[in-house]
mmCIF file of C-alpha atoms and ligand atoms in Angstrom:
data_model
loop_
_atom_site.group_PDB
_atom_site.id
_atom_site.type_symbol
_atom_site.label_atom_id
_atom_site.label_comp_id
_atom_site.label_asym_id
_atom_site.label_seq_id
_atom_site.Cartn_x
_atom_site.Cartn_y
_atom_site.Cartn_z
ATOM 1 C CA MET G 1 -16.190 -18.950 -18.895
ATOM 2 C CA LYS G 2 -13.551 -17.364 -16.718
ATOM 3 C CA LYS G 3 -13.613 -13.624 -16.186
ATOM 4 C CA ARG G 4 -10.713 -11.656 -17.635
ATOM 5 C CA ILE G 5 -7.924 -9.629 -16.121
ATOM 6 C CA LEU G 6 -5.951 -7.120 -18.116
ATOM 7 C CA THR G 7 -3.084 -5.187 -16.658
ATOM 8 C CA GLY G 8 0.332 -4.124 -17.765
ATOM 9 C CA ASP G 9 3.392 -1.974 -17.509
ATOM 10 C CA ARG G 10 4.956 0.776 -19.532
ATOM 11 C CA THR G 11 8.082 -0.590 -21.191
ATOM 12 C CA THR G 12 10.421 2.134 -19.982
ATOM 13 C CA GLY G 13 12.780 0.022 -17.883
ATOM 14 C CA LYS G 14 12.966 -2.858 -15.469
ATOM 15 C CA LEU G 15 10.332 -3.383 -12.796
ATOM 16 C CA HIS G 16 10.991 -3.011 -9.072
ATOM 17 C CA LEU G 17 9.574 -3.984 -5.689
ATOM 18 C CA GLY G 18 6.991 -1.190 -5.919
ATOM 19 C CA HIS G 19 5.539 -2.902 -8.995
ATOM 20 C CA TYR G 20 5.730 -6.227 -7.212
ATOM 21 C CA VAL G 21 3.715 -5.045 -4.233
ATOM 22 C CA GLY G 22 1.319 -2.921 -6.290
ATOM 23 C CA SER G 23 0.372 -5.372 -9.013
ATOM 24 C CA LEU G 24 2.710 -8.258 -9.919
ATOM 25 C CA LYS G 25 1.897 -10.181 -6.761
ATOM 26 C CA SER G 26 -1.854 -10.071 -7.426
ATOM 27 C CA ARG G 27 -1.305 -11.091 -11.039
ATOM 28 C CA VAL G 28 0.411 -14.247 -9.891
ATOM 29 C CA ALA G 29 -2.202 -14.971 -7.218
ATOM 30 C CA LEU G 30 -5.102 -14.606 -9.675
ATOM 31 C CA GLN G 31 -3.700 -16.228 -12.803
ATOM 32 C CA ASN G 32 -5.587 -19.498 -12.320
ATOM 33 C CA GLU G 33 -8.862 -17.877 -11.424
ATOM 34 C CA TYR G 34 -8.975 -15.341 -14.275
ATOM 35 C CA GLU G 35 -8.007 -15.466 -17.914
ATOM 36 C CA THR G 36 -5.077 -13.078 -17.717
ATOM 37 C CA PHE G 37 -3.732 -10.660 -20.334
ATOM 38 C CA ILE G 38 -0.456 -8.900 -19.528
ATOM 39 C CA LEU G 39 0.174 -5.857 -21.663
ATOM 40 C CA LEU G 40 3.646 -4.685 -22.610
ATOM 41 C CA ALA G 41 2.591 -1.056 -22.930
ATOM 42 C CA ASP G 42 5.066 0.161 -25.525
ATOM 43 C CA VAL G 43 2.727 2.757 -27.050
ATOM 44 C CA GLN G 44 2.190 4.252 -23.640
ATOM 45 C CA ALA G 45 5.963 4.210 -23.157
ATOM 46 C CA LEU G 46 6.216 6.394 -26.260
ATOM 47 C CA THR G 47 4.110 9.102 -24.634
ATOM 48 C CA THR G 48 7.170 10.083 -22.598
ATOM 49 C CA HIS G 49 9.990 8.227 -24.371
ATOM 50 C CA PHE G 50 9.227 8.904 -28.062
ATOM 51 C CA ASP G 51 12.791 10.188 -28.481
ATOM 52 C CA ASN G 52 14.436 7.181 -26.843
ATOM 53 C CA VAL G 53 13.231 4.181 -28.789
ATOM 54 C CA GLU G 54 16.441 2.201 -28.219
ATOM 55 C CA LEU G 55 15.387 1.883 -24.606
ATOM 56 C CA LEU G 56 11.992 0.559 -25.611
ATOM 57 C CA GLU G 57 13.202 -2.436 -27.581
ATOM 58 C CA HIS G 58 15.212 -3.656 -24.640
ATOM 59 C CA SER G 59 12.529 -2.820 -22.125
ATOM 60 C CA ILE G 60 9.859 -4.820 -23.930
ATOM 61 C CA MET G 61 11.926 -7.947 -23.276
ATOM 62 C CA ASP G 62 12.849 -6.839 -19.749
ATOM 63 C CA VAL G 63 9.267 -6.232 -18.694
ATOM 64 C CA ALA G 64 8.172 -9.565 -20.186
ATOM 65 C CA LYS G 65 10.960 -11.291 -18.230
ATOM 66 C CA ASP G 66 10.007 -9.443 -15.043
ATOM 67 C CA ASN G 67 6.453 -10.730 -15.367
ATOM 68 C CA LEU G 68 7.490 -14.316 -15.963
ATOM 69 C CA SER G 69 10.181 -14.328 -13.319
ATOM 70 C CA VAL G 70 7.744 -13.433 -10.526
ATOM 71 C CA GLY G 71 5.864 -16.616 -11.366
ATOM 72 C CA LEU G 72 3.342 -15.871 -14.085
ATOM 73 C CA ASP G 73 2.993 -19.049 -16.126
ATOM 74 C CA PRO G 74 3.368 -18.507 -19.884
ATOM 75 C CA GLU G 75 1.290 -21.660 -20.458
ATOM 76 C CA ILE G 76 -1.797 -20.051 -18.971
ATOM 77 C CA ILE G 77 -1.446 -16.275 -19.295
ATOM 78 C CA THR G 78 -1.273 -14.182 -22.464
ATOM 79 C CA ILE G 79 1.499 -11.635 -22.953
ATOM 80 C CA VAL G 80 0.630 -8.913 -25.438
ATOM 81 C CA GLN G 81 2.663 -6.219 -27.177
ATOM 82 C CA GLN G 82 0.416 -3.174 -27.182
ATOM 83 C CA SER G 83 1.680 -1.491 -30.366
ATOM 84 C CA GLN G 84 0.924 -4.596 -32.439
ATOM 85 C CA VAL G 85 -2.746 -4.804 -31.500
ATOM 86 C CA THR G 86 -4.633 -2.760 -34.068
ATOM 87 C CA SER G 87 -8.004 -2.882 -32.313
ATOM 88 C CA ILE G 88 -6.470 -0.964 -29.386
ATOM 89 C CA ALA G 89 -5.476 1.865 -31.716
ATOM 90 C CA GLU G 90 -8.886 1.939 -33.387
ATOM 91 C CA LEU G 91 -10.809 1.887 -30.128
ATOM 92 C CA THR G 92 -8.642 4.717 -28.838
ATOM 93 C CA ILE G 93 -9.875 6.900 -31.673
ATOM 94 C CA PHE G 94 -13.540 6.044 -31.082
ATOM 95 C CA TYR G 95 -13.247 6.644 -27.341
ATOM 96 C CA SER G 96 -11.444 9.936 -27.834
ATOM 97 C CA MET G 97 -14.694 11.499 -29.089
ATOM 98 C CA LEU G 98 -16.295 10.956 -25.682
ATOM 99 C CA VAL G 99 -13.667 12.587 -23.471
ATOM 100 C CA THR G 100 -13.070 16.303 -23.179
ATOM 101 C CA VAL G 101 -9.653 17.906 -23.053
ATOM 102 C CA ASN G 102 -10.742 19.496 -19.812
ATOM 103 C CA GLN G 103 -11.453 16.115 -18.204
ATOM 104 C CA LEU G 104 -8.029 14.870 -19.186
ATOM 105 C CA SER G 105 -6.160 17.921 -17.998
ATOM 106 C CA HIS G 106 -7.810 17.625 -14.582
ATOM 107 C CA ASN G 107 -6.832 13.973 -14.171
ATOM 108 C CA PRO G 108 -4.648 14.035 -11.026
ATOM 109 C CA THR G 109 -2.254 11.339 -12.235
ATOM 110 C CA ILE G 110 -1.731 13.133 -15.542
ATOM 111 C CA LYS G 111 -1.030 16.332 -13.612
ATOM 112 C CA THR G 112 1.519 14.694 -11.309
ATOM 113 C CA GLU G 113 3.275 12.910 -14.147
ATOM 114 C CA ALA G 114 3.421 16.044 -16.306
ATOM 115 C CA LYS G 115 5.028 17.802 -13.373
ATOM 116 C CA ASN G 116 7.501 14.968 -12.782
ATOM 117 C CA TYR G 117 8.554 15.040 -16.422
ATOM 118 C CA GLY G 118 8.759 18.835 -16.352
ATOM 119 C CA TYR G 119 6.232 19.283 -19.168
ATOM 120 C CA LYS G 120 5.109 22.862 -19.581
ATOM 121 C CA GLU G 121 2.945 21.726 -22.436
ATOM 122 C CA MET G 122 1.683 18.240 -23.007
ATOM 123 C CA THR G 123 1.554 16.423 -26.311
ATOM 124 C CA TYR G 124 -1.792 15.202 -27.538
ATOM 125 C CA GLY G 125 -0.594 11.608 -27.004
ATOM 126 C CA PHE G 126 0.552 12.167 -23.440
ATOM 127 C CA LEU G 127 -2.612 14.015 -22.446
ATOM 128 C CA GLY G 128 -4.699 11.303 -24.054
ATOM 129 C CA TYR G 129 -3.026 8.231 -22.673
ATOM 130 C CA PRO G 130 -5.877 7.421 -20.258
ATOM 131 C CA VAL G 131 -8.074 7.115 -23.354
ATOM 132 C CA SER G 132 -5.682 4.664 -24.919
ATOM 133 C CA GLN G 133 -5.504 2.840 -21.587
ATOM 134 C CA THR G 134 -9.282 2.475 -21.735
ATOM 135 C CA ALA G 135 -8.847 0.802 -25.108
ATOM 136 C CA ASP G 136 -6.150 -1.459 -23.588
ATOM 137 C CA ILE G 137 -8.547 -2.638 -20.942
ATOM 138 C CA THR G 138 -11.620 -3.037 -23.094
ATOM 139 C CA PHE G 139 -10.359 -4.552 -26.343
ATOM 140 C CA CYS G 140 -10.698 -7.906 -24.585
ATOM 141 C CA ASN G 141 -13.559 -6.881 -22.271
ATOM 142 C CA ALA G 142 -11.481 -7.219 -19.114
ATOM 143 C CA HIS G 143 -13.457 -7.329 -15.870
ATOM 144 C CA LEU G 144 -10.663 -6.658 -13.451
ATOM 145 C CA VAL G 145 -7.564 -4.443 -13.539
ATOM 146 C CA PRO G 146 -4.990 -5.027 -10.780
ATOM 147 C CA VAL G 147 -3.002 -1.785 -10.515
ATOM 148 C CA GLY G 148 -1.536 0.576 -7.968
ATOM 149 C CA GLU G 149 -3.513 3.419 -6.381
ATOM 150 C CA ASP G 150 -1.988 5.984 -8.778
ATOM 151 C CA GLN G 151 -3.917 4.342 -11.623
ATOM 152 C CA ARG G 152 -7.317 4.840 -10.014
ATOM 153 C CA PRO G 153 -8.227 8.017 -11.959
ATOM 154 C CA HIS G 154 -7.564 6.157 -15.215
ATOM 155 C CA ILE G 155 -9.770 3.225 -14.288
ATOM 156 C CA GLU G 156 -12.510 5.643 -13.246
ATOM 157 C CA MET G 157 -12.213 7.400 -16.581
ATOM 158 C CA ALA G 158 -12.341 4.035 -18.349
ATOM 159 C CA ARG G 159 -15.580 3.203 -16.549
ATOM 160 C CA GLN G 160 -17.073 6.554 -17.533
ATOM 161 C CA ILE G 161 -16.093 6.175 -21.160
ATOM 162 C CA VAL G 162 -17.488 2.642 -21.312
ATOM 163 C CA ARG G 163 -20.795 3.706 -19.764
ATOM 164 C CA LYS G 164 -21.171 6.570 -22.180
ATOM 165 C CA PHE G 165 -20.169 4.457 -25.171
ATOM 166 C CA ASN G 166 -22.553 1.632 -24.268
ATOM 167 C CA ALA G 167 -25.408 4.074 -23.744
ATOM 168 C CA LEU G 168 -24.782 5.779 -27.086
ATOM 169 C CA TYR G 169 -24.235 2.783 -29.324
ATOM 170 C CA LYS G 170 -26.001 0.001 -27.388
ATOM 171 C CA THR G 171 -22.766 -1.942 -27.159
ATOM 172 C CA GLU G 172 -22.027 -4.276 -24.261
ATOM 173 C CA ILE G 173 -18.463 -3.422 -23.434
ATOM 174 C CA VAL G 174 -17.551 -4.619 -19.946
ATOM 175 C CA GLU G 175 -17.141 -1.849 -17.354
ATOM 176 C CA PRO G 176 -13.881 -2.764 -15.626
ATOM 177 C CA ASP G 177 -13.264 -2.865 -11.884
ATOM 178 C CA ILE G 178 -10.035 -1.750 -10.292
ATOM 179 C CA MET G 179 -8.294 -4.187 -7.984
ATOM 180 C CA LEU G 180 -6.055 -2.466 -5.499
ATOM 181 C CA SER G 181 -3.280 -4.271 -3.709
ATOM 182 C CA ALA G 182 -3.772 -5.026 -0.010
ATOM 183 C CA THR G 183 -0.303 -3.599 0.623
ATOM 184 C CA PRO G 184 -0.009 0.189 0.601
ATOM 185 C CA ARG G 185 2.255 1.898 -1.930
ATOM 186 C CA LEU G 186 5.887 1.196 -1.255
ATOM 187 C CA ALA G 187 8.071 4.200 -0.396
ATOM 188 C CA GLY G 188 11.494 4.595 -1.974
ATOM 189 C CA ILE G 189 14.371 3.083 -0.019
ATOM 190 C CA ASP G 190 15.445 6.708 0.540
ATOM 191 C CA GLY G 191 12.145 7.398 2.312
ATOM 192 C CA LYS G 192 10.664 9.404 -0.580
ATOM 193 C CA ALA G 193 6.952 8.819 -1.079
ATOM 194 C CA LYS G 194 7.327 6.757 -4.222
ATOM 195 C CA MET G 195 9.747 4.150 -5.491
ATOM 196 C CA GLY G 196 10.550 5.248 -9.026
ATOM 197 C CA LYS G 197 12.352 3.535 -11.890
ATOM 198 C CA SER G 198 14.609 6.505 -12.459
ATOM 199 C CA MET G 199 14.613 8.108 -9.011
ATOM 200 C CA GLY G 200 17.638 6.201 -7.721
ATOM 201 C CA ASN G 201 15.583 4.789 -4.849
ATOM 202 C CA ALA G 202 14.319 1.517 -6.273
ATOM 203 C CA ILE G 203 15.152 -2.098 -5.553
ATOM 204 C CA PHE G 204 14.821 -3.887 -8.869
ATOM 205 C CA LEU G 205 13.715 -7.485 -9.278
ATOM 206 C CA THR G 206 17.006 -7.975 -11.105
ATOM 207 C CA ASP G 207 19.256 -6.557 -8.376
ATOM 208 C CA SER G 208 21.843 -9.026 -7.063
ATOM 209 C CA ALA G 209 21.775 -10.162 -3.417
ATOM 210 C CA GLU G 210 24.728 -7.836 -2.731
ATOM 211 C CA GLU G 211 23.013 -4.861 -4.355
ATOM 212 C CA VAL G 212 19.869 -5.469 -2.330
ATOM 213 C CA ALA G 213 21.825 -5.771 0.926
ATOM 214 C CA ALA G 214 23.727 -2.566 0.145
ATOM 215 C CA LYS G 215 20.607 -0.589 -0.821
ATOM 216 C CA VAL G 216 18.845 -1.672 2.365
ATOM 217 C CA LYS G 217 21.912 -0.874 4.447
ATOM 218 C CA ASN G 218 21.912 2.684 3.084
ATOM 219 C CA GLY G 219 18.143 2.984 3.456
ATOM 220 C CA VAL G 220 16.515 5.653 5.570
ATOM 221 C CA THR G 221 15.133 4.859 9.038
ATOM 222 C CA ASP G 222 13.662 7.023 11.802
ATOM 223 C CA THR G 223 16.169 9.884 11.632
ATOM 224 C CA GLU G 224 15.673 10.806 15.268
ATOM 225 C CA ARG G 225 16.756 7.398 16.426
ATOM 226 C CA ILE G 226 20.432 8.244 16.704
ATOM 227 C CA SER G 227 21.234 5.484 19.172
ATOM 228 C CA VAL G 228 20.103 1.884 19.620
ATOM 229 C CA LYS G 229 19.026 2.779 23.146
ATOM 230 C CA ILE G 230 16.367 5.228 21.986
ATOM 231 C CA PRO G 231 13.035 3.530 21.243
ATOM 232 C CA GLY G 232 12.226 3.711 17.519
ATOM 233 C CA ARG G 233 9.055 4.861 15.774
ATOM 234 C CA PRO G 234 8.193 2.114 13.310
ATOM 235 C CA GLU G 235 5.078 3.991 12.209
ATOM 236 C CA ILE G 236 7.211 6.682 10.550
ATOM 237 C CA CYS G 237 10.228 4.535 9.622
ATOM 238 C CA PRO G 238 10.576 3.838 5.870
ATOM 239 C CA ILE G 239 12.495 0.622 6.519
ATOM 240 C CA PHE G 240 9.727 -0.606 8.774
ATOM 241 C CA SER G 241 7.205 -0.037 5.979
ATOM 242 C CA TYR G 242 9.226 -2.608 4.043
ATOM 243 C CA GLN G 243 9.198 -5.018 6.974
ATOM 244 C CA LYS G 244 5.446 -4.637 7.029
ATOM 245 C CA ALA G 245 5.148 -5.265 3.313
ATOM 246 C CA PHE G 246 7.505 -8.244 3.124
ATOM 247 C CA SER G 247 8.244 -9.856 6.493
ATOM 248 C CA ASP G 248 6.211 -12.424 8.436
ATOM 249 C CA GLU G 249 8.002 -11.118 11.517
ATOM 250 C CA ALA G 250 6.823 -7.522 11.138
ATOM 251 C CA ASP G 251 4.728 -7.451 14.345
ATOM 252 C CA ASN G 252 7.590 -8.819 16.330
ATOM 253 C CA ILE G 253 10.095 -6.374 14.823
ATOM 254 C CA CYS G 254 7.687 -3.508 15.510
ATOM 255 C CA GLU G 255 7.598 -4.376 19.218
ATOM 256 C CA MET G 256 11.362 -4.803 19.424
ATOM 257 C CA CYS G 257 11.924 -1.453 17.713
ATOM 258 C CA LYS G 258 9.516 0.314 20.059
ATOM 259 C CA ASN G 259 11.178 -1.109 23.152
ATOM 260 C CA ALA G 260 14.675 -0.570 21.768
ATOM 261 C CA SER G 261 15.598 -4.239 21.793
ATOM 262 C CA ILE G 262 16.533 -4.228 18.106
ATOM 263 C CA GLY G 263 18.640 -1.555 16.406
ATOM 264 C CA CYS G 264 18.402 -0.244 12.864
ATOM 265 C CA VAL G 265 21.486 -2.122 11.694
ATOM 266 C CA ALA G 266 20.094 -5.492 12.802
ATOM 267 C CA CYS G 267 16.633 -4.627 11.495
ATOM 268 C CA LYS G 268 18.051 -3.756 8.086
ATOM 269 C CA LYS G 269 20.089 -6.929 8.017
ATOM 270 C CA ARG G 270 16.936 -8.947 8.581
ATOM 271 C CA LEU G 271 15.119 -7.007 5.890
ATOM 272 C CA GLY G 272 17.914 -7.652 3.398
ATOM 273 C CA GLU G 273 17.633 -11.378 4.111
ATOM 274 C CA THR G 274 13.844 -11.344 3.773
ATOM 275 C CA LEU G 275 14.024 -9.532 0.442
ATOM 276 C CA ASN G 276 16.707 -11.821 -0.893
ATOM 277 C CA ALA G 277 14.682 -14.884 0.102
ATOM 278 C CA LEU G 278 11.793 -13.450 -1.924
ATOM 279 C CA LEU G 279 14.018 -12.510 -4.854
ATOM 280 C CA ASP G 280 16.091 -15.706 -5.097
ATOM 281 C CA PRO G 281 13.517 -17.796 -6.974
ATOM 282 C CA ILE G 282 12.708 -14.719 -9.085
ATOM 283 C CA ARG G 283 16.398 -14.448 -10.034
ATOM 284 C CA GLU G 284 16.481 -18.115 -10.911
ATOM 285 C CA ARG G 285 13.534 -17.878 -13.313
ATOM 286 C CA ARG G 286 15.029 -14.681 -14.740
ATOM 287 C CA ALA G 287 18.247 -16.484 -15.567
ATOM 288 C CA TYR G 288 16.212 -19.076 -17.460
ATOM 289 C CA TRP G 289 14.511 -16.426 -19.623
ATOM 290 C CA ASP G 290 17.799 -14.596 -20.167
ATOM 291 C CA SER G 291 19.058 -17.712 -21.885
ATOM 292 C CA HIS G 292 15.784 -18.426 -23.751
ATOM 293 C CA GLU G 293 15.054 -15.126 -25.428
ATOM 294 C CA ASP G 294 13.892 -16.739 -28.661
ATOM 295 C CA SER G 295 11.162 -18.687 -26.936
ATOM 296 C CA LEU G 296 10.185 -15.535 -25.052
ATOM 297 C CA ARG G 297 9.823 -13.650 -28.347
ATOM 298 C CA GLU G 298 7.638 -16.504 -29.601
ATOM 299 C CA ILE G 299 5.477 -16.299 -26.452
ATOM 300 C CA ILE G 300 4.961 -12.575 -27.023
ATOM 301 C CA ARG G 301 4.185 -13.112 -30.704
ATOM 302 C CA THR G 302 1.644 -15.845 -30.005
ATOM 303 C CA GLY G 303 0.029 -13.829 -27.213
ATOM 304 C CA THR G 304 -0.225 -10.771 -29.426
ATOM 305 C CA GLU G 305 -1.852 -12.841 -32.188
ATOM 306 C CA LYS G 306 -4.445 -14.079 -29.735
ATOM 307 C CA ALA G 307 -5.083 -10.493 -28.590
ATOM 308 C CA ASN G 308 -5.594 -9.461 -32.200
ATOM 309 C CA ARG G 309 -8.112 -12.261 -32.742
ATOM 310 C CA VAL G 310 -10.077 -11.354 -29.622
ATOM 311 C CA GLY G 311 -9.832 -7.601 -30.280
ATOM 312 C CA ASN G 312 -10.830 -7.804 -33.951
ATOM 313 C CA GLU G 313 -13.885 -9.830 -33.127
ATOM 314 C CA ASN G 314 -15.013 -7.380 -30.453
ATOM 315 C CA LEU G 315 -14.224 -4.406 -32.659
ATOM 316 C CA ARG G 316 -16.319 -5.786 -35.501
ATOM 317 C CA ALA G 317 -19.340 -6.088 -33.211
ATOM 318 C CA ILE G 318 -18.720 -2.546 -31.959
ATOM 319 C CA LYS G 319 -18.479 -1.117 -35.481
ATOM 320 C CA GLU G 320 -21.712 -2.837 -36.439
ATOM 321 C CA LYS G 321 -23.489 -1.176 -33.540
ATOM 322 C CA MET G 322 -21.946 2.127 -34.561
ATOM 323 C CA HIS G 323 -23.383 1.706 -38.058
ATOM 324 C CA ILE G 324 -20.054 2.285 -39.703
ATOM 325 C CA LEU G 325 -19.872 -1.045 -41.526
ATOM 326 C CA LEU G 326 -21.382 -0.935 -44.990
ATOM 327 C CA GLY G 327 -22.440 -4.599 -44.769
HETATM 328 N N1 LIG F 1 -0.472 3.161 -16.968
HETATM 329 C C1 LIG F 1 0.024 1.932 -16.422
HETATM 330 C C2 LIG F 1 1.238 2.289 -15.535
HETATM 331 O O1 LIG F 1 1.808 3.348 -15.699
HETATM 332 C C3 LIG F 1 0.430 0.922 -17.439
HETATM 333 C C4 LIG F 1 -0.714 0.455 -18.294
HETATM 334 C C5 LIG F 1 -0.903 0.672 -19.629
HETATM 335 C C6 LIG F 1 -1.842 -0.273 -17.843
HETATM 336 N N2 LIG F 1 -2.030 0.110 -20.063
HETATM 337 C C7 LIG F 1 -2.655 -0.477 -18.998
HETATM 338 C C8 LIG F 1 -2.242 -0.779 -16.613
HETATM 339 C C9 LIG F 1 -3.864 -1.149 -18.893
HETATM 340 C C10 LIG F 1 -3.467 -1.452 -16.531
HETATM 341 C C11 LIG F 1 -4.273 -1.627 -17.664
HETATM 342 O O2 LIG F 1 1.625 1.503 -14.721
#
């Protein structure tokens, strides 16, 4: 039996190169080796977007298309709509007994996100989303979770909850491992620490070749390099971090930048070409799914049914161990 992967994305908009580097790329690389579940995390999207459900409906399809267009094969992976899997909701409730409010409010990712969203007070659902994420990962007993570094506190919490739960009820829920990408987190094209969906600094998988070229052209480089003749500092240049993440020529470009034999304009032009070469086949597959939305909906429905079968079976065994089935 193959080991399982579960990972996913909040359905709050289209995915970008940060997602590609952080997780999508590993999903594609591992899809043959692991039985893969991709979660369209629409419940988790509600934790911040409960008042904007119109966006969600569209985003569920967008995120599914993003996943397929990077090369995940719908014949072998399972795409799952989170809100339609009842065992996830039930497990969330059971797990919530084993986590303190204090633990959640000290979770560094929760803290950062609350700050980003400007929350003075957090809803119960927002504060508790790492608990529901634990249910996401464990309803199918996933072994491996490919995610970006920012998700580490959640995976650690998931491991803690699982250990405690197994010890209490003698269940055998799999304690998941995090799988971090080999590429460090991608900065925004504006040089800000993080590429964000709504920060105006993202290159989306759906951007046209012209949009990509223009975004790269306006991207931030070493600000002290005001002339081509001055040697650049690739180690602090945001554009170079992209070269490093995406180009086979990165070492070469690094040398040329340091000895002032390539300027920022030429470097950016090369980067634009590299990114468009990566994105072209992604755009092509995207166009296919844009014109086959009915079959995509069917793929999601079938995947979600499978998730329900797997989850219900596991949940039944868990409830038996918890002595809450009357037999
Ligand atoms: N929290 C993840 C993110 O913001 C999305 C997510 C939801 C997830 N459920 C998951 C990731 C389960 C991995 C496993 O990107």
